[in-house]
GROMACS .gro file of C-alpha atoms in nm:
model
  340
    1MET     CA    1  -6.343   7.231  -0.260
    2ASN     CA    2  -6.322   7.557  -0.064
    3ARG     CA    3  -6.234   7.622   0.296
    4GLN     CA    4  -6.595   7.667   0.406
    5LYS     CA    5  -6.675   7.317   0.290
    6PHE     CA    6  -6.388   7.181   0.494
    7VAL     CA    7  -6.505   7.368   0.800
    8ASN     CA    8  -6.859   7.236   0.759
    9LYS     CA    9  -6.732   6.882   0.726
   10PHE     CA   10  -6.516   6.920   1.033
   11MET     CA   11  -6.798   7.054   1.241
   12ALA     CA   12  -7.029   6.775   1.127
   13ALA     CA   13  -6.771   6.509   1.209
   14PHE     CA   14  -6.702   6.665   1.545
   15PHE     CA   15  -7.065   6.687   1.648
   16ILE     CA   16  -7.134   6.332   1.537
   17LEU     CA   17  -6.850   6.210   1.752
   18VAL     CA   18  -6.965   6.422   2.044
   19ILE     CA   19  -7.320   6.292   2.019
   20ILE     CA   20  -7.202   5.933   2.012
   21LYS     CA   21  -6.987   5.992   2.312
   22VAL     CA   22  -7.256   6.177   2.504
   23ILE     CA   23  -7.486   5.883   2.450
   24GLY     CA   24  -7.218   5.656   2.587
   25ILE     CA   25  -7.161   5.885   2.882
   26LEU     CA   26  -7.529   5.904   2.961
   27ALA     CA   27  -7.539   5.527   2.952
   28GLN     CA   28  -7.263   5.513   3.209
   29LEU     CA   29  -7.332   5.843   3.387
   30PHE     CA   30  -7.339   5.709   3.725
   31HIS     CA   31  -7.019   5.504   3.686
   32GLN     CA   32  -6.769   5.782   3.569
   33SER     CA   33  -6.640   6.105   3.725
   34PHE     CA   34  -6.679   6.454   3.577
   35TRP     CA   35  -6.308   6.485   3.478
   36SER     CA   36  -6.313   6.150   3.307
   37VAL     CA   37  -6.595   6.272   3.085
   38ILE     CA   38  -6.404   6.594   3.007
   39GLY     CA   39  -6.087   6.399   2.918
   40THR     CA   40  -6.273   6.176   2.679
   41LEU     CA   41  -6.426   6.478   2.505
   42LEU     CA   42  -6.081   6.635   2.467
   43ILE     CA   43  -5.943   6.321   2.303
   44PHE     CA   44  -6.223   6.326   2.046
   45ALA     CA   45  -6.165   6.700   1.988
   46ILE     CA   46  -5.796   6.632   1.913
   47ILE     CA   47  -5.883   6.353   1.670
   48ALA     CA   48  -6.127   6.584   1.493
   49PHE     CA   49  -5.860   6.858   1.472
   50ILE     CA   50  -5.610   6.619   1.313
   51ILE     CA   51  -5.867   6.518   1.052
   52PHE     CA   52  -5.932   6.886   0.985
   53ALA     CA   53  -5.554   6.963   0.946
   54VAL     CA   54  -5.508   6.678   0.699
   55LEU     CA   55  -5.801   6.800   0.491
   56LEU     CA   56  -5.659   7.156   0.489
   57GLN     CA   57  -5.320   7.027   0.371
   58LEU     CA   58  -5.482   6.837   0.086
   59GLU     CA   59  -5.678   7.146  -0.010
   60LYS     CA   60  -5.357   7.357  -0.011
   61LYS     CA   61  -5.175   7.115  -0.241
   62GLU     CA   62  -5.467   7.101  -0.481
   63LYS     CA   63  -5.488   7.479  -0.488
   64GLU     CA   64  -5.112   7.514  -0.559
   65LYS     CA   65  -5.140   7.260  -0.838
   66ASN     CA   66  -5.426   7.453  -0.997
   67GLN     CA   67  -5.238   7.782  -0.967
   68SER     CA   68  -4.926   7.628  -1.125
   69ALA     CA   69  -5.129   7.497  -1.417
   70GLY     CA   70  -5.287   7.840  -1.458
   71ARG     CA   71  -4.949   8.013  -1.459
   72LEU     CA   72  -4.815   7.766  -1.716
   73ALA     CA   73  -5.113   7.823  -1.943
   74ASN     CA   74  -5.114   8.200  -1.909
   75GLY     CA   75  -4.740   8.253  -1.867
   76GLY     CA   76  -4.649   8.029  -2.164
   77GLY     CA   77  -4.853   8.246  -2.390
   78ASN     CA   78  -4.692   8.558  -2.249
   79PHE     CA   79  -4.347   8.407  -2.302
   80TYR     CA   80  -4.409   8.343  -2.670
   81VAL     CA   81  -4.561   8.684  -2.711
   82GLU     CA   82  -4.263   8.848  -2.542
   83THR     CA   83  -4.017   8.642  -2.748
   84SER     CA   84  -4.192   8.731  -3.069
   85LEU     CA   85  -4.193   9.098  -2.976
   86PHE     CA   86  -3.826   9.085  -2.879
   87ASP     CA   87  -3.735   8.926  -3.214
   88LYS     CA   88  -3.924   9.195  -3.401
   89ILE     CA   89  -3.743   9.471  -3.211
   90ARG     CA   90  -3.408   9.301  -3.263
   91ASN     CA   91  -3.472   9.265  -3.636
   92LYS     CA   92  -3.556   9.636  -3.656
   93TYR     CA   93  -3.226   9.721  -3.486
   94GLU     CA   94  -3.040   9.488  -3.724
   95GLU     CA   95  -3.202   9.660  -4.021
   96LEU     CA   96  -3.116  10.000  -3.878
   97ALA     CA   97  -2.752   9.904  -3.827
   98GLN     CA   98  -2.727   9.766  -4.180
   99LYS     CA   99  -2.889  10.084  -4.316
  100TYR     CA  100  -2.618  10.293  -4.146
  101ILE     CA  101  -2.347  10.064  -4.282
  102ASP     CA  102  -2.486  10.096  -4.634
  103GLU     CA  103  -2.474  10.472  -4.587
  104LYS     CA  104  -2.111  10.444  -4.466
  105ASP     CA  105  -2.218  10.584  -4.129
  106TYR     CA  106  -2.012  10.333  -3.934
  107LYS     CA  107  -2.018  10.517  -3.604
  108ARG     CA  108  -2.398  10.516  -3.586
  109ALA     CA  109  -2.408  10.153  -3.691
  110ALA     CA  110  -2.160  10.070  -3.415
  111LYS     CA  111  -2.376  10.250  -3.159
  112VAL     CA  112  -2.676  10.041  -3.261
  113TYR     CA  113  -2.474   9.722  -3.219
  114ILE     CA  114  -2.323   9.824  -2.886
  115ASN     CA  115  -2.606  10.015  -2.717
  116LEU     CA  116  -2.918   9.853  -2.859
  117LEU     CA  117  -2.814   9.503  -2.962
  118ARG     CA  118  -2.553   9.460  -2.688
  119ASP     CA  119  -2.311   9.316  -2.942
  120ASN     CA  120  -1.975   9.472  -2.860
  121TYR     CA  121  -1.778   9.259  -3.104
  122ARG     CA  122  -1.980   9.363  -3.409
  123GLY     CA  123  -1.969   9.719  -3.286
  124ALA     CA  124  -1.590   9.712  -3.270
  125LYS     CA  125  -1.563   9.531  -3.604
  126THR     CA  126  -1.790   9.789  -3.767
  127LEU     CA  127  -1.571  10.072  -3.639
  128GLU     CA  128  -1.265   9.888  -3.768
  129ASP     CA  129  -1.428   9.837  -4.111
  130GLY     CA  130  -1.498  10.209  -4.116
  131GLU     CA  131  -1.130  10.277  -4.036
  132PHE     CA  132  -1.210  10.425  -3.696
  133TYR     CA  133  -0.923  10.226  -3.555
  134ASN     CA  134  -0.870  10.411  -3.229
  135GLU     CA  135  -1.238  10.385  -3.136
  136ALA     CA  136  -1.242  10.017  -3.232
  137ALA     CA  137  -0.931   9.953  -3.023
  138VAL     CA  138  -1.098  10.099  -2.716
  139ILE     CA  139  -1.401   9.870  -2.756
  140TYR     CA  140  -1.181   9.565  -2.811
  141LEU     CA  141  -0.974   9.650  -2.508
  142LYS     CA  142  -1.227   9.783  -2.256
  143LYS     CA  143  -1.540   9.586  -2.336
  144LEU     CA  144  -1.406   9.267  -2.493
  145LYS     CA  145  -1.069   9.239  -2.315
  146ASN     CA  146  -0.916   9.141  -2.649
  147LYS     CA  147  -0.561   9.279  -2.645
  148SER     CA  148  -0.464   9.119  -2.974
  149GLU     CA  149  -0.741   9.289  -3.176
  150ALA     CA  150  -0.682   9.615  -2.990
  151ALA     CA  151  -0.310   9.605  -3.069
  152ASN     CA  152  -0.388   9.535  -3.435
  153CYS     CA  153  -0.617   9.839  -3.448
  154TYR     CA  154  -0.363  10.064  -3.279
  155GLU     CA  155  -0.108   9.946  -3.533
  156LYS     CA  156  -0.343  10.035  -3.819
  157ALA     CA  157  -0.399  10.375  -3.658
  158LYS     CA  158  -0.018  10.415  -3.644
  159GLN     CA  159  -0.040  10.440  -3.267
  160TYR     CA  160   0.275  10.232  -3.250
  161LYS     CA  161   0.367  10.287  -2.887
  162LYS     CA  162   0.023  10.175  -2.768
  163ALA     CA  163   0.045   9.874  -2.997
  164ILE     CA  164   0.396   9.791  -2.876
  165ASP     CA  165   0.282   9.794  -2.512
  166LEU     CA  166   0.003   9.550  -2.588
  167TYR     CA  167   0.223   9.321  -2.798
  168LYS     CA  168   0.474   9.313  -2.513
  169GLU     CA  169   0.197   9.199  -2.277
  170LEU     CA  170   0.105   8.933  -2.533
  171GLU     CA  171   0.473   8.832  -2.559
  172GLN     CA  172   0.472   8.870  -2.937
  173LYS     CA  173   0.841   8.957  -2.953
  174GLU     CA  174   0.880   8.956  -3.328
  175LYS     CA  175   0.587   9.194  -3.365
  176VAL     CA  176   0.738   9.425  -3.105
  177GLY     CA  177   1.061   9.421  -3.304
  178ASP     CA  178   0.873   9.499  -3.627
  179LEU     CA  179   0.702   9.803  -3.473
  180TYR     CA  180   1.023   9.935  -3.318
  181ARG     CA  181   1.180   9.911  -3.661
  182GLU     CA  182   0.875  10.092  -3.803
  183ILE     CA  183   0.957  10.392  -3.581
  184ASN     CA  184   1.332  10.357  -3.661
  185ASP     CA  185   1.425  10.241  -3.312
  186ILE     CA  186   1.675   9.985  -3.442
  187LYS     CA  187   1.839   9.919  -3.105
  188ASN     CA  188   1.514   9.810  -2.939
  189ALA     CA  189   1.407   9.631  -3.255
  190ASN     CA  190   1.720   9.417  -3.257
  191THR     CA  191   1.689   9.350  -2.884
  192TYR     CA  192   1.350   9.187  -2.941
  193TYR     CA  193   1.457   9.016  -3.263
  194GLN     CA  194   1.747   8.859  -3.073
  195MET     CA  195   1.498   8.720  -2.821
  196VAL     CA  196   1.312   8.562  -3.112
  197VAL     CA  197   1.632   8.410  -3.254
  198ASP     CA  198   1.722   8.268  -2.913
  199ASP     CA  199   1.379   8.110  -2.881
  200TYR     CA  200   1.410   7.951  -3.226
  201VAL     CA  201   1.761   7.818  -3.159
  202ASN     CA  202   1.657   7.677  -2.822
  203ASN     CA  203   1.371   7.495  -2.998
  204ASN     CA  204   1.601   7.360  -3.274
  205GLN     CA  205   1.436   7.582  -3.537
  206MET     CA  206   1.767   7.696  -3.677
  207VAL     CA  207   1.645   7.795  -4.023
  208LYS     CA  208   1.381   8.026  -3.876
  209GLY     CA  209   1.640   8.181  -3.647
  210SER     CA  210   1.871   8.244  -3.943
  211LEU     CA  211   1.591   8.414  -4.136
  212ILE     CA  212   1.541   8.666  -3.854
  213TYR     CA  213   1.912   8.749  -3.865
  214ARG     CA  214   1.915   8.778  -4.244
  215LYS     CA  215   1.579   8.940  -4.324
  216LYS     CA  216   1.507   9.158  -4.022
  217MET     CA  217   1.835   9.226  -3.847
  218GLU     CA  218   2.038   9.244  -4.170
  219MET     CA  219   2.312   9.027  -4.021
  220PRO     CA  220   2.386   8.764  -4.290
  221ASP     CA  221   2.705   8.641  -4.124
  222GLU     CA  222   2.518   8.562  -3.803
  223ALA     CA  223   2.254   8.384  -4.008
  224GLN     CA  224   2.521   8.160  -4.161
  225LYS     CA  225   2.666   8.084  -3.817
  226VAL     CA  226   2.328   7.962  -3.696
  227LEU     CA  227   2.285   7.739  -4.001
  228LEU     CA  228   2.635   7.598  -3.967
  229LYS     CA  229   2.567   7.531  -3.600
  230GLY     CA  230   2.251   7.343  -3.694
  231TRP     CA  231   2.440   7.131  -3.947
  232GLU     CA  232   2.725   7.049  -3.711
  233GLU     CA  233   2.498   6.971  -3.414
  234ASP     CA  234   2.239   6.771  -3.612
  235ARG     CA  235   1.962   7.017  -3.542
  236ASP     CA  236   1.758   6.998  -3.864
  237ALA     CA  237   2.087   6.916  -4.036
  238PHE     CA  238   1.983   6.882  -4.402
  239ASN     CA  239   1.775   7.202  -4.413
  240CYS     CA  240   2.051   7.395  -4.239
  241LEU     CA  241   2.311   7.272  -4.486
  242ASN     CA  242   2.088   7.337  -4.787
  243ASN     CA  243   2.008   7.693  -4.671
  244TYR     CA  244   2.372   7.755  -4.584
  245PHE     CA  245   2.473   7.679  -4.945
  246THR     CA  246   2.175   7.874  -5.083
  247ASN     CA  247   2.294   8.190  -4.909
  248ILE     CA  248   2.634   8.180  -5.085
  249HIS     CA  249   2.578   8.355  -5.416
  250ASP     CA  250   2.935   8.360  -5.545
  251VAL     CA  251   2.979   8.030  -5.732
  252LYS     CA  252   3.355   8.010  -5.678
  253LYS     CA  253   3.315   8.072  -5.305
  254LEU     CA  254   3.032   7.818  -5.292
  255GLU     CA  255   3.245   7.553  -5.463
  256THR     CA  256   3.522   7.606  -5.211
  257GLU     CA  257   3.279   7.588  -4.917
  258ILE     CA  258   3.126   7.264  -5.050
  259GLN     CA  259   3.471   7.106  -5.063
  260ASN     CA  260   3.576   7.236  -4.721
  261LEU     CA  261   3.259   7.122  -4.543
  262TYR     CA  262   3.281   6.779  -4.703
  263GLN     CA  263   3.630   6.729  -4.562
  264LYS     CA  264   3.488   6.788  -4.211
  265THR     CA  265   3.181   6.569  -4.255
  266PRO     CA  266   3.173   6.255  -4.037
  267GLU     CA  267   3.084   5.919  -4.192
  268TYR     CA  268   2.733   5.899  -4.045
  269LYS     CA  269   2.634   6.229  -4.209
  270LYS     CA  270   2.766   6.162  -4.559
  271ILE     CA  271   2.433   6.031  -4.688
  272THR     CA  272   2.280   6.365  -4.586
  273TYR     CA  273   2.566   6.543  -4.761
  274LEU     CA  274   2.494   6.338  -5.072
  275GLU     CA  275   2.131   6.461  -5.067
  276ALA     CA  276   2.256   6.820  -5.053
  277MET     CA  277   2.487   6.757  -5.349
  278LYS     CA  278   2.187   6.668  -5.566
  279HIS     CA  279   2.058   7.022  -5.521
  280GLU     CA  280   2.396   7.187  -5.573
  281PHE     CA  281   2.468   6.984  -5.886
  282LYS     CA  282   2.162   7.134  -6.061
  283LYS     CA  283   2.231   7.487  -5.942
  284ASP     CA  284   2.513   7.581  -6.177
  285PRO     CA  285   2.721   7.393  -6.442
  286LYS     CA  286   3.036   7.521  -6.274
  287LEU     CA  287   2.952   7.317  -5.966
  288GLN     CA  288   2.889   6.988  -6.144
  289PHE     CA  289   3.247   6.861  -6.149
  290THR     CA  290   3.298   6.909  -5.774
  291THR     CA  291   2.957   6.784  -5.665
  292ARG     CA  292   2.976   6.477  -5.893
  293ASN     CA  293   3.316   6.376  -5.757
  294ILE     CA  294   3.192   6.408  -5.397
  295ALA     CA  295   2.885   6.203  -5.486
  296TYR     CA  296   3.097   5.927  -5.649
  297GLU     CA  297   3.320   5.910  -5.344
  298ILE     CA  298   3.027   5.876  -5.103
  299ILE     CA  299   2.854   5.615  -5.322
  300ALA     CA  300   3.175   5.411  -5.351
  301GLU     CA  301   3.218   5.416  -4.972
  302LYS     CA  302   2.861   5.312  -4.896
  303VAL     CA  303   2.777   5.067  -5.176
  304ALA     CA  304   2.908   4.760  -4.994
  305ASN     CA  305   2.650   4.799  -4.716
  306ARG     CA  306   2.383   4.988  -4.910
  307SER     CA  307   2.362   4.851  -5.262
  308GLU     CA  308   2.061   5.068  -5.346
  309ILE     CA  309   2.283   5.377  -5.326
  310VAL     CA  310   2.397   5.317  -5.686
  311ASN     CA  311   2.063   5.464  -5.793
  312GLU     CA  312   2.195   5.803  -5.683
  313LEU     CA  313   2.438   5.803  -5.976
  314LYS     CA  314   2.157   5.892  -6.216
  315TYR     CA  315   2.108   6.231  -6.046
  316PHE     CA  316   2.464   6.327  -6.137
  317ASN     CA  317   2.449   6.182  -6.490
  318PRO     CA  318   2.095   6.258  -6.606
  319ASP     CA  319   2.173   6.233  -6.979
  320ASP     CA  320   2.423   5.947  -6.969
  321GLU     CA  321   2.251   5.637  -7.107
  322VAL     CA  322   2.560   5.425  -7.052
  323ILE     CA  323   2.574   5.482  -6.679
  324LEU     CA  324   2.202   5.414  -6.649
  325LYS     CA  325   2.258   5.078  -6.817
  326ASP     CA  326   2.554   5.013  -6.588
  327ILE     CA  327   2.334   5.080  -6.286
  328SER     CA  328   2.075   4.840  -6.421
  329ARG     CA  329   2.336   4.568  -6.486
  330TYR     CA  330   2.484   4.620  -6.142
  331LYS     CA  331   2.143   4.580  -5.973
  332MET     CA  332   2.069   4.266  -6.177
  333GLY     CA  333   2.405   4.119  -6.089
  334ARG     CA  334   2.354   4.189  -5.719
  335ASN     CA  335   2.011   4.029  -5.726
  336LYS     CA  336   2.142   3.722  -5.906
  337MET     CA  337   2.425   3.686  -5.654
  338PHE     CA  338   2.179   3.695  -5.364
  339ARG     CA  339   1.951   3.439  -5.533
  340ASN     CA  340   2.241   3.200  -5.579
   0.00000   0.00000   0.00000
């Protein structure tokens, strides 16, 4: 339906109403005033206008519906065409970038990724693969806001001060220390390493703290103090004690330290000390007499409340068949006593 049809219908409806009314007026002509007739005509005109407005609104909605369907039909096709074309162009750019990479022309490949494919990460990674570390760092930093990758690239480019600044922002203290040591700034290196040690100690990671002292700060005595502190304060006690003994390479000195520490060991930690003795017993034949005696003493003290501890004897007498039989007889006797 078009607008002209609506107009024609309106006019027809209006004139039909007018004619009907005129007939009525003529029938009562002599009983109504002039203004009464005019008022009646106006009322019918308003009713006709409302009918006309409703018809126009219906026509508008139908037209919009038809237009929407047309756009969907036509536009959908265009969308798929545009998508297909876009994919073809993108594939061409991908092929071009790969061609440049195969030719070792990493800078051109990176430009294709960054400028044509809008892929900044692959652009930066391509520059990095081509060992254009400074250029890659700039892309990581400026376009991708990736300080970690940028710092890594500056480090590879030996731009240590730039890398240090970024690692400081990232609060990677150990890395900062490593790079200061790389440029022989030992004072600053140790300042940051000490921060790392403090963090480890505060988090009860005593062994890790000791390794920083020993491996990176070359302060073995401080490393031993941290391990001893961990043992005494029950902060990863066994590992601290085990590493403490491991770091003593002189067997005679180690034997003396084993004896001295045992004398200071409280009752509740002796089982842990016994576990450490298993490791020290196997370390050197010269340590076997001392470690075995300590083990026997601990086992004798604890056997009344922990009968299963007799099994530990086999670790200190691995080739003694007699003692193994004694352990077996002891366990059988204990079991029999409990049954009775």
